[in-house]
PDB file of C-alpha atoms in Angstrom:
ATOM      1  CA  ALA A  17       0.000   0.000   0.000  1.00 51.00           C
ATOM      2  CA  ALA A  18       1.100   3.534  -0.732  1.00 49.00           C
ATOM      3  CA  PRO A  19       2.177   5.593   2.276  1.00 53.00           C
ATOM      4  CA  LYS A  20      -0.697   7.628   3.624  1.00 58.00           C
ATOM      5  CA  GLU A  21      -0.198  11.345   3.212  1.00 62.00           C
ATOM      6  CA  ASP A  22      -0.460  13.297   6.443  1.00 68.00           C
ATOM      7  CA  LEU A  23      -3.476  15.556   6.289  1.00 62.00           C
ATOM      8  CA  ILE A  24      -3.127  18.961   7.830  1.00 63.00           C
ATOM      9  CA  PRO A  25      -6.530  20.460   8.643  1.00 60.00           C
ATOM     10  CA  GLY A  26      -7.309  23.434   6.417  1.00 60.00           C
ATOM     11  CA  ILE A  27      -4.312  22.960   4.127  1.00 64.00           C
ATOM     12  CA  GLY A  28      -4.064  21.124   0.791  1.00 61.00           C
ATOM     13  CA  LYS A  29      -6.038  17.846   0.857  1.00 66.00           C
ATOM     14  CA  GLY A  30      -7.073  18.688   4.420  1.00 66.00           C
ATOM     15  CA  LYS A  31      -8.921  21.797   3.275  1.00 76.00           C
ATOM     16  CA  THR A  32     -12.587  21.406   4.167  1.00 80.00           C
ATOM     17  CA  SER A  33     -13.925  24.890   3.442  1.00 80.00           C
ATOM     18  CA  THR A  34     -13.111  27.844   1.237  1.00 77.00           C
ATOM     19  CA  GLY A  35     -14.720  30.171   3.744  1.00 85.00           C
ATOM     20  CA  ILE A  36     -16.798  31.578   0.878  1.00 86.00           C
ATOM     21  CA  VAL A  37     -20.524  30.924   0.965  1.00 86.00           C
ATOM     22  CA  GLY A  38     -21.554  28.754  -1.981  1.00 87.00           C
ATOM     23  CA  LEU A  39     -18.009  27.910  -3.064  1.00 82.00           C
ATOM     24  CA  GLU A  40     -17.145  24.310  -2.265  1.00 86.00           C
ATOM     25  CA  VAL A  41     -13.620  22.992  -1.838  1.00 82.00           C
ATOM     26  CA  ASP A  42     -12.335  21.425  -5.039  1.00 83.00           C
ATOM     27  CA  HIS A  43      -9.264  19.259  -4.550  1.00 87.00           C
ATOM     28  CA  ASP A  44      -8.936  19.053  -8.352  1.00 90.00           C
ATOM     29  CA  ALA A  45      -8.929  22.826  -8.878  1.00 93.00           C
ATOM     30  CA  VAL A  46      -5.238  23.039  -9.843  1.00 95.00           C
ATOM     31  CA  PRO A  47      -5.466  20.616 -12.799  1.00 96.00           C
ATOM     32  CA  LYS A  48      -8.768  22.248 -13.784  1.00 96.00           C
ATOM     33  CA  MET A  49      -6.966  25.597 -13.912  1.00 96.00           C
ATOM     34  CA  ILE A  50      -4.498  24.218 -16.432  1.00 97.00           C
ATOM     35  CA  VAL A  51      -7.277  22.927 -18.696  1.00 98.00           C
ATOM     36  CA  LYS A  52      -9.383  26.093 -18.493  1.00 98.00           C
ATOM     37  CA  TYR A  53      -6.554  28.598 -18.961  1.00 98.00           C
ATOM     38  CA  GLN A  54      -5.223  26.523 -21.867  1.00 98.00           C
ATOM     39  CA  ALA A  55      -8.702  26.670 -23.409  1.00 98.00           C
ATOM     40  CA  LEU A  56      -8.484  30.482 -23.250  1.00 98.00           C
ATOM     41  CA  LEU A  57      -5.121  30.415 -25.044  1.00 98.00           C
ATOM     42  CA  ASP A  58      -6.445  27.982 -27.651  1.00 98.00           C
ATOM     43  CA  LYS A  59      -9.499  30.145 -28.348  1.00 98.00           C
ATOM     44  CA  LEU A  60      -7.305  33.235 -28.780  1.00 98.00           C
ATOM     45  CA  ALA A  61      -4.947  31.337 -31.097  1.00 97.00           C
ATOM     46  CA  ALA A  62      -7.866  30.225 -33.274  1.00 97.00           C
ATOM     47  CA  SER A  63      -9.360  33.714 -33.407  1.00 97.00           C
ATOM     48  CA  ASP A  64      -8.690  36.549 -35.812  1.00 96.00           C
ATOM     49  CA  MET A  65      -7.881  38.973 -32.996  1.00 97.00           C
ATOM     50  CA  PRO A  66      -4.569  40.635 -33.837  1.00 96.00           C
ATOM     51  CA  PRO A  67      -1.572  39.587 -31.712  1.00 96.00           C
ATOM     52  CA  ASP A  68      -1.007  43.218 -30.713  1.00 94.00           C
ATOM     53  CA  ALA A  69      -4.521  43.726 -29.298  1.00 95.00           C
ATOM     54  CA  GLN A  70      -4.015  44.703 -25.673  1.00 94.00           C
ATOM     55  CA  TYR A  71      -6.818  42.437 -24.429  1.00 96.00           C
ATOM     56  CA  ARG A  72      -5.155  39.466 -26.112  1.00 97.00           C
ATOM     57  CA  ILE A  73      -1.747  40.382 -24.713  1.00 97.00           C
ATOM     58  CA  ASN A  74      -3.139  40.667 -21.175  1.00 97.00           C
ATOM     59  CA  VAL A  75      -5.160  37.446 -21.272  1.00 98.00           C
ATOM     60  CA  GLU A  76      -2.261  35.483 -22.758  1.00 98.00           C
ATOM     61  CA  LYS A  77       0.168  36.718 -20.089  1.00 97.00           C
ATOM     62  CA  ILE A  78      -2.205  35.942 -17.229  1.00 97.00           C
ATOM     63  CA  ALA A  79      -3.169  32.533 -18.633  1.00 98.00           C
ATOM     64  CA  ARG A  80       0.435  31.476 -19.287  1.00 98.00           C
ATOM     65  CA  TYR A  81       1.532  32.615 -15.836  1.00 97.00           C
ATOM     66  CA  ARG A  82      -1.299  30.752 -14.086  1.00 97.00           C
ATOM     67  CA  ILE A  83      -0.731  27.596 -16.146  1.00 97.00           C
ATOM     68  CA  LYS A  84       2.969  27.637 -15.259  1.00 97.00           C
ATOM     69  CA  ALA A  85       2.221  28.212 -11.558  1.00 96.00           C
ATOM     70  CA  ALA A  86      -0.269  25.329 -11.589  1.00 97.00           C
ATOM     71  CA  GLN A  87       1.994  22.923 -13.533  1.00 97.00           C
ATOM     72  CA  GLU A  88       4.944  23.582 -11.240  1.00 97.00           C
ATOM     73  CA  ASN A  89       2.851  23.172  -8.074  1.00 95.00           C
ATOM     74  CA  LEU A  90       0.273  20.502  -8.924  1.00 94.00           C
ATOM     75  CA  ASP A  91       0.224  19.158  -5.373  1.00 91.00           C
ATOM     76  CA  ASP A  92       0.494  22.518  -3.616  1.00 93.00           C
ATOM     77  CA  PRO A  93      -2.645  24.621  -4.125  1.00 93.00           C
ATOM     78  CA  ASP A  94      -1.493  27.027  -1.419  1.00 92.00           C
ATOM     79  CA  LYS A  95       1.644  27.813  -3.455  1.00 95.00           C
ATOM     80  CA  VAL A  96      -0.473  28.332  -6.594  1.00 94.00           C
ATOM     81  CA  GLU A  97      -2.667  30.774  -4.661  1.00 92.00           C
ATOM     82  CA  GLU A  98       0.394  32.594  -3.341  1.00 94.00           C
ATOM     83  CA  LEU A  99       1.948  32.897  -6.811  1.00 95.00           C
ATOM     84  CA  CYS A 100      -1.244  33.985  -8.574  1.00 95.00           C
ATOM     85  CA  ASN A 101      -2.272  36.316  -5.740  1.00 93.00           C
ATOM     86  CA  CYS A 102      -5.884  36.500  -6.962  1.00 93.00           C
ATOM     87  CA  GLY A 103      -7.796  34.280  -4.563  1.00 92.00           C
ATOM     88  CA  GLN A 104      -8.107  30.606  -3.795  1.00 94.00           C
ATOM     89  CA  VAL A 105      -7.605  27.999  -6.507  1.00 94.00           C
ATOM     90  CA  GLU A 106     -11.364  27.439  -6.588  1.00 95.00           C
ATOM     91  CA  GLU A 107     -11.787  31.148  -7.370  1.00 95.00           C
ATOM     92  CA  LEU A 108      -9.085  30.989 -10.059  1.00 96.00           C
ATOM     93  CA  VAL A 109     -11.098  28.265 -11.812  1.00 96.00           C
ATOM     94  CA  ILE A 110     -14.178  30.512 -11.722  1.00 96.00           C
ATOM     95  CA  GLN A 111     -12.109  33.423 -13.034  1.00 97.00           C
ATOM     96  CA  ALA A 112     -11.094  31.309 -16.045  1.00 98.00           C
ATOM     97  CA  ASP A 113     -14.755  30.429 -16.676  1.00 97.00           C
ATOM     98  CA  ASN A 114     -15.738  34.096 -16.438  1.00 97.00           C
ATOM     99  CA  GLU A 115     -12.903  35.144 -18.745  1.00 98.00           C
ATOM    100  CA  MET A 116     -14.170  32.668 -21.339  1.00 98.00           C
ATOM    101  CA  ILE A 117     -17.575  34.397 -21.229  1.00 98.00           C
ATOM    102  CA  VAL A 118     -15.933  37.804 -21.655  1.00 97.00           C
ATOM    103  CA  MET A 119     -13.700  36.500 -24.439  1.00 98.00           C
ATOM    104  CA  ASP A 120     -16.687  35.114 -26.334  1.00 97.00           C
ATOM    105  CA  MET A 121     -18.319  38.565 -26.190  1.00 97.00           C
ATOM    106  CA  TYR A 122     -15.068  40.290 -27.121  1.00 96.00           C
ATOM    107  CA  LEU A 123     -14.567  38.047 -30.154  1.00 97.00           C
ATOM    108  CA  ARG A 124     -18.207  38.104 -31.259  1.00 97.00           C
ATOM    109  CA  ASN A 125     -18.359  41.924 -31.125  1.00 97.00           C
ATOM    110  CA  ARG A 126     -14.786  42.447 -32.388  1.00 96.00           C
ATOM    111  CA  TRP A 127     -14.237  44.995 -29.614  1.00 95.00           C
ATOM    112  CA  TRP A 128     -10.507  45.276 -30.325  1.00 95.00           C
ATOM    113  CA  GLU A 129     -11.496  47.250 -33.411  1.00 94.00           C
ATOM    114  CA  LEU A 130     -13.067  49.923 -31.183  1.00 93.00           C
ATOM    115  CA  VAL A 131      -9.920  50.537 -29.140  1.00 87.00           C
ATOM    116  CA  LYS A 132      -8.106  53.598 -30.419  1.00 85.00           C
ATOM    117  CA  PRO A 133      -4.520  54.478 -29.550  1.00 80.00           C
ATOM    118  CA  VAL A 134      -4.178  57.318 -27.084  1.00 81.00           C
ATOM    119  CA  GLU A 135      -1.261  59.704 -27.141  1.00 84.00           C
ATOM    120  CA  ILE A 136      -0.175  60.723 -23.670  1.00 81.00           C
ATOM    121  CA  GLU A 137       1.609  64.028 -23.380  1.00 76.00           C
ATOM    122  CA  PHE A 138       4.115  64.254 -20.583  1.00 74.00           C
ATOM    123  CA  ASN A 139       6.610  67.035 -20.058  1.00 66.00           C
ATOM    124  CA  PRO A 140       8.968  66.188 -17.196  1.00 63.00           C
ATOM    125  CA  SER A 141      10.664  69.583 -17.505  1.00 68.00           C
ATOM    126  CA  ASP A 142       7.516  71.319 -16.177  1.00 63.00           C
ATOM    127  CA  GLU A 143       8.571  72.142 -12.633  1.00 64.00           C
ATOM    128  CA  ASP A 144       4.981  72.315 -11.389  1.00 60.00           C
ATOM    129  CA  GLY A 145       3.890  69.220 -13.325  1.00 60.00           C
ATOM    130  CA  GLY A 146       1.741  71.290 -15.658  1.00 61.00           C
ATOM    131  CA  HIS A 147      -0.600  72.439 -12.894  1.00 61.00           C
ATOM    132  CA  GLY A 148      -0.115  76.165 -13.424  1.00 62.00           C
ATOM    133  CA  ASP A 149       1.043  78.358 -10.559  1.00 60.00           C
ATOM    134  CA  ILE A 150      -0.943  76.656  -7.787  1.00 57.00           C
ATOM    135  CA  GLU A 151       1.265  75.069  -5.167  1.00 60.00           C
ATOM    136  CA  TRP A 152      -0.016  71.871  -3.603  1.00 59.00           C
ATOM    137  CA  GLY A 153      -1.001  72.475  -0.009  1.00 63.00           C
ATOM    138  CA  ASP A 154      -1.819  76.169  -0.515  1.00 59.00           C
ATOM    139  CA  ALA A 155      -5.470  77.014   0.070  1.00 61.00           C
ATOM    140  CA  PRO A 156      -7.227  79.113  -2.573  1.00 61.00           C
ATOM    141  CA  GLU A 157      -7.197  82.877  -1.846  1.00 65.00           C
ATOM    142  CA  GLU A 158     -10.836  83.043  -0.677  1.00 63.00           C
ATOM    143  CA  GLU A 159     -10.210  80.325   1.950  1.00 58.00           C
ATOM    144  CA  LYS A 160      -7.179  82.177   3.422  1.00 55.00           C
ATOM    145  CA  LYS A 161      -9.293  85.092   4.638  1.00 55.00           C
TER     146      LYS A 161
END
């Protein structure tokens, strides 16, 4: 017989509650994360969204990071949670499901075509940061009276 793994209450396989009403513990959440985040990457790869669309860039980075964290820590959900820093593994699975819903809308409506580049003007040589002659901390003249 295989050696019995010591269960530590509240940690890993000993986790009995997420502490979130309606969200059950899922001891298979880490492998589910890998499948669901890979599905996001696969859907993006099969889409006609341009590789330089910011939404695509962001989703790909997050999905790849979470897949890597999950693959490297299959038996340590606490480590996956620490690395991802976005909730419990059960919540990360839900986040992947929700992202798939958003992605479907994004692709169906071709929202990347609505995003226009924005030029940001910044002049670091402005001593007052471009705020005119008002010094921060000074009250307006009418309040000084």
